[in-house]
Every structure is written in C-alpha cells, then in structure tokens.
Amino acid sequence: MLYCGPIAHFAAASVHAGVAFATAITALDELADHPPLIDVQPSGVTVRLHADIQDLTDDGVADRARVVSAVAHERGLTPRPDLTQDVQIAIATQLPIEDVRPFWRAVLGYADHESDDLIDPRGRGPSVWLQQLDPEKPLQHAMHLDLAVPREIAGRRLDAAIAAGGRVASDVAAVRYWTCADAAGNKVDLVAWPDLPMPEDEALRLGADSIDPGALALGRPVPESAAKPSGPSAVAGLAELEQGEAMFEAFREASDLVDWPMLFWGPTAWFGTGSLARSAELAARLAELDGTDRLHLDLRAEGLAVRLALNPIELVEADLDLARRISAVARHFGTESDPSHVQTIQMAIASKPDDDVRPFWRELFGYAELGAEDLVDRQGRGMGLWFQELPADKPLRHAFHIDVSVPRAVGRARVDAALAAGGRIVASNDEEWWTLADPAGNKVDVAIWPDRDVAG
C-alpha cells in the first residue's frame, strides 16, 4: 500500500509476456467497472487498482487484487513488492491553499483530489500535496519529497541513505515515517505508513516505542535478491551520453515522426483508445513487432502511452523505423497520437559545490546514475532527479524546483493557463522554456526545448 493505493509488481520475462498478462487481466469481469492502471516494462508489469490511496472507498478492492494475483500465479509471474514505490511532491505555502492550488493544477495539467491534493489524470506523475504552513513559520525549504515504500524495505533504504552521507532530521513519527536530509539540508520523508504494519524486530530497531501485537506484519515475503536495488548503480558514462544525445537529435530532426514528442527522457506517444480492453489490444499488436523488447507501455482506460526506451542512451538507429512502424499500426488500429496527453516531470535538487548529495538520493530512492547530474528510476516509472550545483556564494533558499517537460505544441498554452491561475513569469526563453512562480513564490520550469521545432 503506497500513496497510489494497492500496487503490485510482477516480474515477467519480456514485454511480450507482460502484455499477454495485461491483456488477461483486462478481460476479468471483476475489473470491468474499475479499470486498473497497468504499466508494462521490459522486466515486468506494475498494476495499480486506484490512482490514489484516498479512492479506497469500495468494498471490492481486495477481491480485485486477489483475481489479479491469481492470473499472475497461473502464468508463473513472480510478485516483487520490493520493486514498488511512489513519490509525492509536498509544496509548502503560508497563503491559503486555494490561492496556490489553481496554479499548480494548471501548470502540471493535474486534477483536484480532496482538499489539498492534486493527482496526474494520466496516472504517471507524482501526486502533489499542498502543505499549509503556520504564517509565523519561516518559509525556508518550500518543497520536499515524500517517498513511500513497502514496509519490508523501509529499514534498508534508511540504512543505505545514512551510509551514503545523509542523516535523520526527525524520527518522532517512526516507524510511520522518518524525515531525512542530505548534506545540503534538502529534506525527504521516507514513508511506510500506508503499508504498515512491519515486522516487530524491524519496527523496534527503527525507533518504534512499542508494537501492538495485533498490528504485526502479515508475513509478505521479500525475495533474497531484493537486499539491494537490482542493476548497476550507474547506467551511463560519457560515451553512452554522447550516443544518446546523437539519437535524441536524430529523432528531433526526423520530420515524419511528429507522433512522437520529445521529452526529457526521449520520444513518447499517446494513442487514445477509449477503453482498457482496446488499449490492451493495441499493446498486443505493438508487442508483436520486431525490436519491441525495450518498450514501456502505460495501459489506461483512455488510451495507451508508448515510450521506446527507459531513457535516450538506450535508443538505437533502428528505433527511428520502429517509431514509424508503431505509428502505422496505431493508425491502422484507428487512433492518432495526441501530444496533449504526454509530459514528464523531474525534480531539481540544489546544492553547493562542496556538498556531495547525489549518493544519498541514489540509495534512498534505489535509483541509478545517468551521467554526472541525473538519477533515473531503474523501473522507468518514477520521476527523474536532476542535481543543480549552485554557485558557492548564492543563498540556498528554495532548494527544490519542479521541471515539466511538455510537447512544443502545448507549451505556450500550458504557460498561459498557469498565468491565468495566478502565476507569474520569472524568466523565459519563449522558444525553449519558462520559469514560473506560484503566488507563494514556489518555482517550476516548463520546458519545450527537448521537442522538435516544427512550424505551426
């Protein structure tokens, strides 16, 4: 149980096997009135029963979880709860929440949820919590991240983050959550409360005062391979980055690939389908194409999002033709690309030159290094982290800001909507990016620079 509600990840041998599993669960009668959110990655399938934890108001959610697990078991797929996590962005304000929420709803293209939350209607980006501050409290770090993880890995993530140079800034709420800080003072809450309880010995080790015997963990096992995040700690050096940049430019210069807006992490397309079953059908057709072993597919009731790779360094020359073939299959299927449904969010974390903060975030999030400035989710689901080195003499005030990568075709409209909702432009290059601020001064960059420059 994470911020996004009940979530499961099942390891699969290939994209083809993952799509077959996704197709099978979309056909379940029990899910007909409650379509799940299904993400197929090259190594497995993530299934969410709701977009947000607060949507757990119906009595049938446990039964739906059971039937999904039963199909996975029948197909020999291994459950991997240790490969699930969810991120929330907390934005602090001394102004009333309703004075700032319209701005963030507009600039992120999000939807209202409850009285102080926003969620991504695409079921992709992190949720946003607007934190009301006491007007007397100094507004220093105006944003922080909340990282929700399964109960059985919270302790090892905490241990690894501290070993990598972090510290526990507050453990008054342990084991529900810990407030951690990197060497520059940037804060993040490591959260286990949605998924509590945890094993008694682990809870006591991590700071719980006492454990209610009736609240002990129910024995969900974690594979031994989950002791550390799987895969290399770094996924790209200088040579790989140069190759990725070359492929990035090749996609941008291909005038016949307008179906594929370029975002921070490469080409992405969205094809409207109108139902989860149709999304699964289109995904199955795409999985039959040669070269689809690196596809990332988000199956939704409204449509199918397709990414060709985890990030640009995985792109190869053949992907240019693969993108064309995918577009052709989609058109034959009866759908067109819709760039308004495509975006990527990353968090920028600031520090001074002498503060080596990236190892802390790498270990806490279980991410991998991409070059010298970025961290990426090994599963390809979570938002990226970019590390912004500030000049030594610049005050470290707002230590976080959000970057939103959107297609060039919708960038100016997104900015105008944010301005109409109370924001202001702080800086801009109208052909590439805008830095906006909400009424409380919290900043966000809207970036269109990754996308191709096509007239009109």
Short mmCIF file of C-alpha atoms in Angstrom, two decimals:
data_model
loop_
_atom_site.label_atom_id
_atom_site.label_comp_id
_atom_site.label_asym_id
_atom_site.label_seq_id
_atom_site.Cartn_x
_atom_site.Cartn_y
_atom_site.Cartn_z
CA MET A 1 0.00 0.00 0.00
CA LEU A 2 1.58 3.25 -1.18
CA TYR A 3 0.30 6.76 -1.89
CA CYS A 4 -1.28 5.43 -5.10
CA GLY A 5 -3.15 2.75 -3.14
CA PRO A 6 -2.78 -1.01 -3.67
CA ILE A 7 0.09 -1.69 -6.05
CA ALA A 8 1.78 -4.87 -7.26
CA HIS A 9 4.74 -5.61 -9.49
CA PHE A 10 5.11 -8.97 -11.21
CA ALA A 11 8.38 -9.94 -12.86
CA ALA A 12 7.97 -11.05 -16.48
CA ALA A 13 10.44 -12.43 -18.98
CA SER A 14 9.70 -9.96 -21.79
CA VAL A 15 7.48 -7.16 -22.99
CA HIS A 16 5.51 -9.75 -24.95
CA ALA A 17 4.87 -11.80 -21.78
CA GLY A 18 3.99 -8.66 -19.85
CA VAL A 19 1.46 -7.55 -22.48
CA ALA A 20 -0.10 -11.03 -22.51
CA PHE A 21 -0.58 -10.81 -18.73
CA ALA A 22 -2.00 -7.29 -19.04
CA THR A 23 -4.43 -8.49 -21.70
CA ALA A 24 -5.56 -11.33 -19.47
CA ILE A 25 -6.40 -9.12 -16.51
CA THR A 26 -8.20 -6.52 -18.64
CA ALA A 27 -10.63 -9.32 -19.57
CA LEU A 28 -11.56 -10.05 -15.93
CA ASP A 29 -15.21 -9.36 -15.18
CA GLU A 30 -14.28 -8.20 -11.66
CA LEU A 31 -12.33 -5.27 -13.12
CA ALA A 32 -14.89 -4.17 -15.70
CA ASP A 33 -16.26 -1.31 -13.61
CA HIS A 34 -12.91 -0.43 -12.02
CA PRO A 35 -10.22 -0.46 -14.73
CA PRO A 36 -6.73 -0.64 -13.19
CA LEU A 37 -3.67 1.28 -14.30
CA ILE A 38 -1.20 -1.13 -15.92
CA ASP A 39 2.43 -0.32 -16.73
CA VAL A 40 4.38 -2.84 -18.80
CA GLN A 41 8.16 -2.58 -18.59
CA PRO A 42 10.74 -4.86 -20.22
CA SER A 43 11.24 -6.75 -16.94
CA GLY A 44 7.73 -6.86 -15.53
CA VAL A 45 4.26 -5.41 -15.05
CA THR A 46 3.06 -2.94 -12.42
CA VAL A 47 -0.65 -2.93 -11.59
CA ARG A 48 -2.41 -0.21 -9.59
CA LEU A 49 -6.04 -0.62 -8.61
CA HIS A 50 -6.55 3.10 -8.00
CA ALA A 51 -4.85 6.36 -8.91
CA ASP A 52 -4.69 7.47 -5.27
CA ILE A 53 -4.96 5.91 -1.82
CA GLN A 54 -7.98 8.02 -0.88
CA ASP A 55 -10.02 6.28 -3.57
CA LEU A 56 -10.30 3.15 -1.40
CA THR A 57 -13.97 3.60 -0.66
CA ASP A 58 -15.40 0.44 -2.20
CA ASP A 59 -15.63 -2.99 -0.63
CA GLY A 60 -14.47 -4.91 -3.69
CA VAL A 61 -10.88 -3.72 -3.93
CA ALA A 62 -9.43 -6.70 -2.05
CA ASP A 63 -11.29 -9.13 -4.30
CA ARG A 64 -9.95 -7.36 -7.39
CA ALA A 65 -6.42 -7.62 -6.02
CA ARG A 66 -6.92 -11.36 -5.46
CA VAL A 67 -8.07 -12.08 -9.00
CA VAL A 68 -5.15 -10.13 -10.49
CA SER A 69 -2.71 -12.09 -8.32
CA ALA A 70 -4.40 -15.35 -9.30
CA VAL A 71 -3.85 -14.64 -13.00
CA ALA A 72 -0.20 -13.79 -12.30
CA HIS A 73 0.22 -17.05 -10.38
CA GLU A 74 -1.36 -19.05 -13.18
CA ARG A 75 1.12 -17.54 -15.64
CA GLY A 76 4.12 -18.16 -13.40
CA LEU A 77 4.87 -14.49 -12.78
CA THR A 78 6.77 -13.69 -9.58
CA PRO A 79 5.42 -10.96 -7.27
CA ARG A 80 8.09 -8.36 -6.40
CA PRO A 81 6.72 -5.93 -3.79
CA ASP A 82 10.26 -4.64 -3.27
CA LEU A 83 10.18 -3.10 -6.77
CA THR A 84 7.28 -0.79 -5.94
CA GLN A 85 7.47 2.74 -4.57
CA ASP A 86 5.62 6.02 -5.03
CA VAL A 87 6.67 9.68 -4.81
CA GLN A 88 4.68 12.69 -3.69
CA ILE A 89 5.77 16.33 -4.01
CA ALA A 90 4.95 18.48 -0.98
CA ILE A 91 4.66 22.21 -1.75
CA ALA A 92 4.55 24.49 1.28
CA THR A 93 2.55 27.70 1.42
CA GLN A 94 1.78 30.32 4.04
CA LEU A 95 -1.01 31.57 1.79
CA PRO A 96 -4.33 29.74 1.83
CA ILE A 97 -4.12 26.55 -0.23
CA GLU A 98 -6.83 27.75 -2.59
CA ASP A 99 -4.63 30.71 -3.50
CA VAL A 100 -1.94 28.46 -4.95
CA ARG A 101 -3.67 25.23 -5.97
CA PRO A 102 -5.18 26.61 -9.22
CA PHE A 103 -1.68 27.49 -10.44
CA TRP A 104 -0.27 24.02 -9.85
CA ARG A 105 -3.36 22.37 -11.29
CA ALA A 106 -2.89 24.40 -14.47
CA VAL A 107 0.90 24.21 -14.89
CA LEU A 108 1.06 20.46 -14.25
CA GLY A 109 -2.15 19.60 -16.09
CA TYR A 110 -3.34 17.83 -12.94
CA ALA A 111 -6.76 17.26 -11.35
CA ASP A 112 -8.07 18.16 -7.89
CA HIS A 113 -8.21 15.42 -5.28
CA GLU A 114 -9.56 16.02 -1.80
CA SER A 115 -8.98 19.47 -0.31
CA ASP A 116 -5.19 19.73 -0.53
CA ASP A 117 -4.01 17.24 -3.17
CA LEU A 118 -3.54 17.11 -6.92
CA ILE A 119 -3.11 13.95 -8.98
CA ASP A 120 -1.98 13.19 -12.52
CA PRO A 121 -5.04 12.15 -14.57
CA ARG A 122 -2.65 10.13 -16.75
CA GLY A 123 -1.67 8.02 -13.75
CA ARG A 124 2.01 8.64 -14.40
CA GLY A 125 3.43 11.61 -12.49
CA PRO A 126 3.88 12.07 -8.73
CA SER A 127 0.97 13.33 -6.70
CA VAL A 128 1.17 16.81 -5.16
CA TRP A 129 0.31 17.70 -1.57
CA LEU A 130 -0.14 21.36 -0.71
CA GLN A 131 1.14 21.81 2.84
CA GLN A 132 -0.42 24.64 4.81
CA LEU A 133 2.22 26.31 6.99
CA ASP A 134 1.77 28.39 10.10
CA PRO A 135 2.07 32.01 8.90
CA GLU A 136 4.63 32.57 11.68
CA LYS A 137 6.91 29.76 10.46
CA PRO A 138 9.87 30.80 8.27
CA LEU A 139 9.49 29.52 4.71
CA GLN A 140 12.95 28.07 4.05
CA HIS A 141 12.67 24.88 2.01
CA ALA A 142 9.38 25.44 0.22
CA MET A 143 9.27 21.95 -1.31
CA HIS A 144 10.17 18.49 -0.16
CA LEU A 145 9.64 14.95 -1.43
CA ASP A 146 7.75 12.11 0.21
CA LEU A 147 8.90 8.63 -0.78
CA ALA A 148 6.51 5.80 0.10
CA VAL A 149 7.99 2.30 0.09
CA PRO A 150 6.78 -1.17 1.14
CA ARG A 151 7.21 -1.76 4.87
CA GLU A 152 9.80 -4.51 4.48
CA ILE A 153 12.34 -2.36 2.64
CA ALA A 154 11.98 0.89 4.62
CA GLY A 155 14.73 -0.04 7.06
CA ARG A 156 17.34 -1.00 4.49
CA ARG A 157 16.63 2.13 2.44
CA LEU A 158 17.08 4.25 5.57
CA ASP A 159 20.32 2.48 6.49
CA ALA A 160 21.71 2.87 2.97
CA ALA A 161 20.83 6.57 2.79
CA ILE A 162 22.57 7.30 6.09
CA ALA A 163 25.64 5.34 4.99
CA ALA A 164 25.69 7.48 1.83
CA GLY A 165 26.05 10.73 3.78
CA GLY A 166 22.51 11.50 4.89
CA ARG A 167 21.08 11.96 8.35
CA VAL A 168 17.76 11.50 10.14
CA ALA A 169 16.46 15.01 10.76
CA SER A 170 13.47 13.75 12.75
CA ASP A 171 12.28 10.34 13.88
CA VAL A 172 9.44 11.47 16.16
CA ALA A 173 6.97 9.64 13.89
CA ALA A 174 8.99 6.43 13.45
CA VAL A 175 8.08 3.91 12.16
CA ARG A 176 5.33 5.67 10.25
CA TYR A 177 7.91 7.90 8.58
CA TRP A 178 11.34 9.45 9.00
CA THR A 179 12.40 12.92 7.87
CA CYS A 180 15.84 12.57 6.30
CA ALA A 181 18.23 15.21 4.99
CA ASP A 182 21.14 15.20 2.60
CA ALA A 183 24.45 17.00 3.20
CA ALA A 184 22.98 20.26 1.87
CA GLY A 185 19.94 20.10 4.15
CA ASN A 186 17.42 19.13 1.44
CA LYS A 187 14.72 17.05 3.11
CA VAL A 188 12.71 13.99 2.17
CA ASP A 189 10.24 11.94 4.18
CA LEU A 190 10.75 8.18 3.94
CA VAL A 191 7.21 6.89 4.44
CA ALA A 192 5.95 3.46 5.48
CA TRP A 193 2.59 4.41 7.00
CA PRO A 194 0.33 3.43 4.06
CA ASP A 195 1.75 -0.09 4.19
CA LEU A 196 2.15 -0.61 7.96
CA PRO A 197 2.45 -2.79 9.97
CA MET A 198 6.01 -4.09 9.65
CA PRO A 199 7.83 -6.97 11.39
CA GLU A 200 8.20 -6.41 15.14
CA ASP A 201 12.01 -6.72 15.31
CA GLU A 202 12.46 -4.30 12.43
CA ALA A 203 9.99 -1.79 13.86
CA LEU A 204 11.73 -1.78 17.23
CA ARG A 205 15.16 -1.43 15.59
CA LEU A 206 13.96 1.55 13.59
CA GLY A 207 12.64 3.50 16.55
CA ALA A 208 9.12 2.37 17.44
CA ASP A 209 8.42 2.83 21.16
CA SER A 210 6.22 -0.25 21.31
CA ILE A 211 4.38 -2.63 19.00
CA ASP A 212 0.76 -3.66 19.26
CA PRO A 213 0.74 -7.48 18.85
CA GLY A 214 -2.41 -7.14 16.77
CA ALA A 215 -0.62 -4.89 14.30
CA LEU A 216 2.24 -7.14 13.27
CA ALA A 217 3.08 -7.75 9.63
CA LEU A 218 1.20 -10.50 7.86
CA GLY A 219 4.30 -12.21 6.52
CA ARG A 220 4.61 -10.87 2.97
CA PRO A 221 7.96 -12.30 1.84
CA VAL A 222 10.66 -10.39 0.02
CA PRO A 223 12.94 -12.22 -2.41
CA GLU A 224 16.56 -12.50 -1.28
CA SER A 225 17.56 -10.65 -4.44
CA ALA A 226 15.85 -7.57 -3.01
CA ALA A 227 18.59 -6.95 -0.46
CA LYS A 228 19.89 -4.20 -2.76
CA PRO A 229 18.30 -2.49 -5.78
CA SER A 230 18.89 -4.66 -8.83
CA GLY A 231 21.08 -3.44 -11.65
CA PRO A 232 24.17 -1.22 -11.83
CA SER A 233 24.46 1.94 -9.74
CA ALA A 234 25.33 3.86 -12.93
CA VAL A 235 23.66 3.34 -16.30
CA ALA A 236 25.67 5.76 -18.43
CA GLY A 237 29.10 7.27 -18.75
CA LEU A 238 30.30 9.98 -21.11
CA ALA A 239 30.38 7.75 -24.22
CA GLU A 240 26.82 6.50 -23.65
CA LEU A 241 25.58 10.04 -23.06
CA GLU A 242 27.13 11.21 -26.33
CA GLN A 243 25.47 8.34 -28.18
CA GLY A 244 22.16 9.15 -26.51
CA GLU A 245 22.46 12.82 -27.48
CA ALA A 246 23.08 11.82 -31.10
CA MET A 247 19.94 9.68 -31.15
CA PHE A 248 18.00 12.44 -29.41
CA GLU A 249 18.95 14.81 -32.24
CA ALA A 250 18.12 12.19 -34.87
CA PHE A 251 14.58 11.92 -33.53
CA ARG A 252 14.18 15.69 -33.35
CA GLU A 253 15.32 16.11 -36.94
CA ALA A 254 13.03 13.39 -38.34
CA SER A 255 10.15 15.41 -39.76
CA ASP A 256 7.95 12.34 -40.25
CA LEU A 257 7.95 11.46 -36.51
CA VAL A 258 5.58 14.17 -35.30
CA ASP A 259 3.58 11.46 -33.50
CA TRP A 260 6.49 11.27 -31.05
CA PRO A 261 7.03 14.42 -28.96
CA MET A 262 10.49 14.57 -27.41
CA LEU A 263 10.56 14.92 -23.62
CA PHE A 264 13.38 14.86 -21.10
CA TRP A 265 13.72 11.10 -21.33
CA GLY A 266 13.13 10.63 -25.02
CA PRO A 267 10.29 10.08 -27.54
CA THR A 268 6.85 9.29 -26.15
CA ALA A 269 3.49 8.90 -27.90
CA TRP A 270 -0.07 8.67 -26.60
CA PHE A 271 -2.79 6.91 -28.59
CA GLY A 272 -6.40 7.35 -27.49
CA THR A 273 -8.37 4.09 -27.39
CA GLY A 274 -11.49 4.72 -25.31
CA SER A 275 -11.22 1.57 -23.17
CA LEU A 276 -8.71 -0.52 -21.27
CA ALA A 277 -9.51 -3.54 -23.44
CA ARG A 278 -8.73 -1.57 -26.59
CA SER A 279 -5.51 -0.31 -25.01
CA ALA A 280 -4.51 -3.90 -24.29
CA GLU A 281 -5.39 -4.94 -27.85
CA LEU A 282 -3.22 -2.19 -29.32
CA ALA A 283 -0.38 -3.04 -26.90
CA ALA A 284 -0.57 -6.69 -28.01
CA ARG A 285 -0.24 -5.69 -31.66
CA LEU A 286 2.75 -3.50 -30.90
CA ALA A 287 4.42 -6.27 -28.87
CA GLU A 288 4.41 -8.45 -32.00
CA LEU A 289 6.64 -6.02 -33.87
CA ASP A 290 10.35 -6.73 -34.17
CA GLY A 291 12.50 -4.66 -31.81
CA THR A 292 9.90 -4.02 -29.11
CA ASP A 293 11.88 -5.64 -26.29
CA ARG A 294 12.59 -2.22 -24.69
CA LEU A 295 9.10 -0.72 -24.94
CA HIS A 296 7.47 0.86 -21.89
CA LEU A 297 3.67 0.78 -22.17
CA ASP A 298 1.13 2.53 -19.92
CA LEU A 299 -2.29 0.92 -20.42
CA ARG A 300 -5.16 3.15 -19.33
CA ALA A 301 -8.91 3.19 -19.80
CA GLU A 302 -8.48 6.27 -22.01
CA GLY A 303 -5.51 5.22 -24.09
CA LEU A 304 -2.02 3.80 -24.42
CA ALA A 305 1.24 5.67 -23.78
CA VAL A 306 4.32 4.28 -25.52
CA ARG A 307 7.95 5.02 -24.71
CA LEU A 308 10.62 3.44 -26.87
CA ALA A 309 13.21 3.08 -24.09
CA LEU A 310 13.97 3.83 -20.46
CA ASN A 311 15.98 6.92 -21.47
CA PRO A 312 17.78 8.30 -24.55
CA ILE A 313 21.01 6.33 -24.03
CA GLU A 314 19.09 3.14 -24.87
CA LEU A 315 17.91 4.48 -28.23
CA VAL A 316 19.45 2.96 -31.34
CA GLU A 317 19.21 3.75 -35.03
CA ALA A 318 16.59 1.04 -35.56
CA ASP A 319 14.23 2.85 -33.16
CA LEU A 320 13.58 5.52 -35.77
CA ASP A 321 11.99 2.91 -38.00
CA LEU A 322 10.31 1.23 -35.01
CA ALA A 323 8.58 4.52 -34.15
CA ARG A 324 7.29 4.76 -37.72
CA ARG A 325 6.00 1.19 -37.62
CA ILE A 326 4.26 1.78 -34.28
CA SER A 327 2.55 4.87 -35.67
CA ALA A 328 1.44 2.90 -38.73
CA VAL A 329 -0.03 0.13 -36.57
CA ALA A 330 -1.84 2.71 -34.44
CA ARG A 331 -3.33 4.43 -37.48
CA HIS A 332 -4.49 1.08 -38.88
CA PHE A 333 -5.99 0.40 -35.44
CA GLY A 334 -8.00 3.61 -35.79
CA THR A 335 -6.22 6.00 -33.45
CA GLU A 336 -3.92 9.00 -33.77
CA SER A 337 -1.22 10.40 -31.50
CA ASP A 338 -2.36 13.11 -29.06
CA PRO A 339 0.55 15.20 -27.68
CA SER A 340 -1.65 16.89 -25.06
CA HIS A 341 -1.52 13.65 -23.01
CA VAL A 342 2.28 13.49 -22.92
CA GLN A 343 4.59 15.02 -20.32
CA THR A 344 7.46 14.17 -18.00
CA ILE A 345 8.19 15.61 -14.56
CA GLN A 346 11.56 15.71 -12.86
CA MET A 347 12.65 17.25 -9.56
CA ALA A 348 15.65 19.57 -9.43
CA ILE A 349 17.63 19.36 -6.18
CA ALA A 350 20.05 22.18 -5.47
CA SER A 351 23.29 22.07 -3.50
CA LYS A 352 26.62 23.86 -3.19
CA PRO A 353 29.81 22.59 -4.92
CA ASP A 354 31.24 21.03 -1.75
CA ASP A 355 28.08 19.06 -0.92
CA ASP A 356 28.14 15.58 -2.45
CA VAL A 357 24.43 14.84 -2.13
CA ARG A 358 23.73 12.51 -5.05
CA PRO A 359 24.80 9.24 -3.30
CA PHE A 360 22.21 9.88 -0.56
CA TRP A 361 19.38 10.26 -3.06
CA ARG A 362 20.60 7.32 -5.14
CA GLU A 363 20.45 4.96 -2.16
CA LEU A 364 17.22 6.29 -0.67
CA PHE A 365 15.32 6.09 -3.96
CA GLY A 366 17.07 2.98 -5.29
CA TYR A 367 17.83 4.90 -8.49
CA ALA A 368 20.79 4.67 -10.90
CA GLU A 369 23.18 7.38 -12.02
CA LEU A 370 22.81 8.81 -15.52
CA GLY A 371 25.88 10.88 -16.27
CA ALA A 372 27.17 13.34 -13.67
CA GLU A 373 23.93 15.19 -12.86
CA ASP A 374 20.93 12.85 -13.01
CA LEU A 375 19.37 9.87 -11.30
CA VAL A 376 16.78 7.67 -13.01
CA ASP A 377 14.32 5.04 -11.84
CA ARG A 378 15.57 1.59 -12.83
CA GLN A 379 11.96 0.53 -13.48
CA GLY A 380 11.23 3.52 -15.69
CA ARG A 381 8.18 4.58 -13.66
CA GLY A 382 9.29 7.27 -11.21
CA MET A 383 10.28 10.84 -12.00
CA GLY A 384 13.93 11.66 -12.58
CA LEU A 385 16.11 13.67 -10.20
CA TRP A 386 18.43 16.39 -11.53
CA PHE A 387 21.16 17.79 -9.31
CA GLN A 388 21.70 21.51 -9.75
CA GLU A 389 25.02 22.83 -8.48
CA LEU A 390 24.66 26.38 -7.19
CA PRO A 391 27.49 28.93 -7.05
CA ALA A 392 29.19 28.89 -3.66
CA ASP A 393 28.10 32.47 -2.94
CA LYS A 394 24.43 32.00 -3.84
CA PRO A 395 21.98 31.61 -0.91
CA LEU A 396 20.33 28.18 -0.75
CA ARG A 397 16.72 29.25 -0.33
CA HIS A 398 14.33 27.24 -2.49
CA ALA A 399 16.41 24.08 -2.67
CA PHE A 400 13.93 22.24 -4.90
CA HIS A 401 12.03 23.14 -8.01
CA ILE A 402 9.97 21.14 -10.49
CA ASP A 403 10.73 20.77 -14.21
CA VAL A 404 7.83 19.86 -16.51
CA SER A 405 8.73 18.66 -19.99
CA VAL A 406 5.82 19.04 -22.43
CA PRO A 407 5.49 18.92 -26.23
CA ARG A 408 6.26 22.17 -28.01
CA ALA A 409 2.73 22.20 -29.42
CA VAL A 410 1.15 22.61 -25.98
CA GLY A 411 3.85 24.50 -24.06
CA ARG A 412 2.61 28.06 -24.53
CA ALA A 413 -0.99 27.06 -23.77
CA ARG A 414 0.16 25.41 -20.53
CA VAL A 415 2.02 28.59 -19.51
CA ASP A 416 -0.96 30.80 -20.33
CA ALA A 417 -3.24 28.61 -18.22
CA ALA A 418 -0.81 28.88 -15.29
CA LEU A 419 -0.63 32.65 -15.62
CA ALA A 420 -4.42 32.89 -15.68
CA ALA A 421 -4.44 30.82 -12.48
CA GLY A 422 -2.34 33.37 -10.57
CA GLY A 423 1.22 32.58 -11.60
CA ARG A 424 3.90 34.89 -12.96
CA ILE A 425 6.85 34.53 -15.32
CA VAL A 426 10.18 34.87 -13.51
CA ALA A 427 12.42 34.23 -16.52
CA SER A 428 11.97 32.83 -20.00
CA ASN A 429 13.27 32.00 -23.43
CA ASP A 430 9.98 31.78 -25.29
CA GLU A 431 11.42 29.32 -27.80
CA GLU A 432 12.75 26.92 -25.17
CA TRP A 433 11.46 27.32 -21.58
CA TRP A 434 9.66 29.44 -19.00
CA THR A 435 10.38 29.72 -15.26
CA LEU A 436 7.10 30.40 -13.46
CA ALA A 437 6.30 31.10 -9.82
CA ASP A 438 3.09 30.48 -7.93
CA PRO A 439 1.61 33.20 -5.65
CA ALA A 440 3.76 31.87 -2.77
CA GLY A 441 6.98 32.08 -4.79
CA ASN A 442 7.46 28.33 -5.43
CA LYS A 443 9.05 27.84 -8.85
CA VAL A 444 8.54 25.49 -11.77
CA ASP A 445 10.17 25.33 -15.21
CA VAL A 446 8.02 24.48 -18.23
CA ALA A 447 10.42 23.10 -20.82
CA ILE A 448 9.73 22.62 -24.52
CA TRP A 449 13.39 22.57 -25.61
CA PRO A 450 13.67 18.77 -25.92
CA ASP A 451 10.94 18.67 -28.57
CA ARG A 452 11.43 19.24 -32.29
CA ASP A 453 10.87 22.71 -33.72
CA VAL A 454 8.11 22.16 -36.27
CA ALA A 455 6.45 25.17 -37.91
CA GLY A 456 2.90 25.58 -36.62
#
